[in-house]
Amino acid sequence: MTLTDLSATKLLAMLHAREVTAAEVMQACLDCIAQENPPLNAIVALKDTDALMEAAAQADKDGPSGALWGLPMAVKDTANAVGFPGTLGSPILAKFIPKRDDLHVARMRAAGAIFIGKTNVPEFGLGSHSVNPVYGATRNPYDTGRSVGGSSGGAAASLASRMQWAVDGSDMMGSLRNPAGWANVYGFRPSFGLVPADPDRDLYLHPLATSGPMARSPEDLALLLDVQAGRDPRVPSSYDDGPFATQLDADLKGRRVAWLGDWGGAWPMDDGVIATCEAALNTFDMLGCTVESLPAPFPAEDLWQSWIDLRSFAVAGSLGPLYDNPDYRPLIREDAIWEIERGRALSAQQIMRASSIRSNWFRKASELFQTYDALIAPTAQVWPFPVDWAHPKQIAGQQMDTYHRWMECVIPCSLIGLPGVAVPAGFGDNGLPMGLQFIGPHRGDLGVLQLAQGWHQATGWPDKRPPQGAAG
């Protein structure tokens, strides 16, 4: 076993005990990137090797400080990190170098992480396929002819291939969960407010996205979450919870989970997705949990309508200034223009109806959590698709009416800001990975992380079946 095979928790313990140096860890990281990144294109904007080795040597000289001290980390390219391009995968921002870190990035830096570059994303983070005109496409470590999802696709691929130990991601429409499921790793969307949004951004209106951790184990998720999470007085929705890393191990006997499946047939699925997920559900028996199939608990079409209206409204607000610039508009991808124009065409009544549906779904979900400890769903409705596709245009013979309709299974969690952890569910007959979402009640983050911890101890998928060619 090499340094890159170790968990982040084990590696950091060795670093703090001076059993290994930050320089040795950095060299191992860079060697792995040199071997694994060329076919995957997961890590972009990689900093100069000499500068990174100098930073690691300085860390060794200064000595241990912070939970992430000496850990090389690449930051998702939708987040600002001083010293690195913040392109969002758009040629409009290809030369943008931020002057300040986003809040969760600043927390990781303060905890001692050594930033080495960025992880690749879709243009503007839209859609679950990490391809853009600045850096190109990120490929799946389990089949380089296929997508690894997104928008945290570069992050997921860097974990699966052992180029990274733990990484940041973000999740609006499954961006932490879908790529985790397609890369046989873990991704955690925290309850809204646990990892605060950047205080310079809008703090109130229709929040849909959040940052969160990705890793190869729940233990490492919790380690990074403890760094990212916590109240900031400038962010009114933020709050303190945890710590999480010290509370993961729990007796899970008697916990009840509800299997949502395909939401009563509302979500079309590729052949084998449901079968693979349902076979994985047997793991709950080993944990002493009760699994019950749950009929569709809310009208799927209402959820979808609420989601696309609030999402288009949010995208129109964030990308509208670029759209209004005649020099920039030709450089914006077609799907983003569709979102902006659709969002601007919505009436106040439509926005209020979307918000009302959202509120009703939260009330219904709260009722469900009086009976169940978690709701379980697939992380995706399709297997990783060919990397040269823009997106799946049909599933099981059903045409997709938008560029993101094929991701419908992630919105019950996203729409109302619930915690959702993506866990590996194993592999289909095609050899491709699939994942499950464990969704909990608001501020029930510890509960779903404990379920994920038990799951990992029972299955160990990321270590049991790493991708062929991953450095080790």
PDB file of C-alpha atoms in Angstrom, residues 117 211 274 280 292 340 358 418 431:
ATOM      1  CA  GLY A 117      -4.929  23.095  -8.500  1.00  0.00           C
ATOM      2  CA  SER A 211     -20.847  23.009  -0.668  1.00  0.00           C
ATOM      3  CA  ILE A 274     -32.927  -0.581  -9.944  1.00  0.00           C
ATOM      4  CA  ALA A 280     -27.350  -3.528  -2.468  1.00  0.00           C
ATOM      5  CA  GLU A 292     -39.621  -0.784   3.560  1.00  0.00           C
ATOM      6  CA  ILE A 340     -31.545  32.402 -18.229  1.00  0.00           C
ATOM      7  CA  ARG A 358     -41.473  23.334  -2.086  1.00  0.00           C
ATOM      8  CA  LEU A 418     -32.010  17.968   3.202  1.00  0.00           C
ATOM      9  CA  GLY A 431     -18.935  -3.289 -14.885  1.00  0.00           C
TER      10      GLY A 431
END
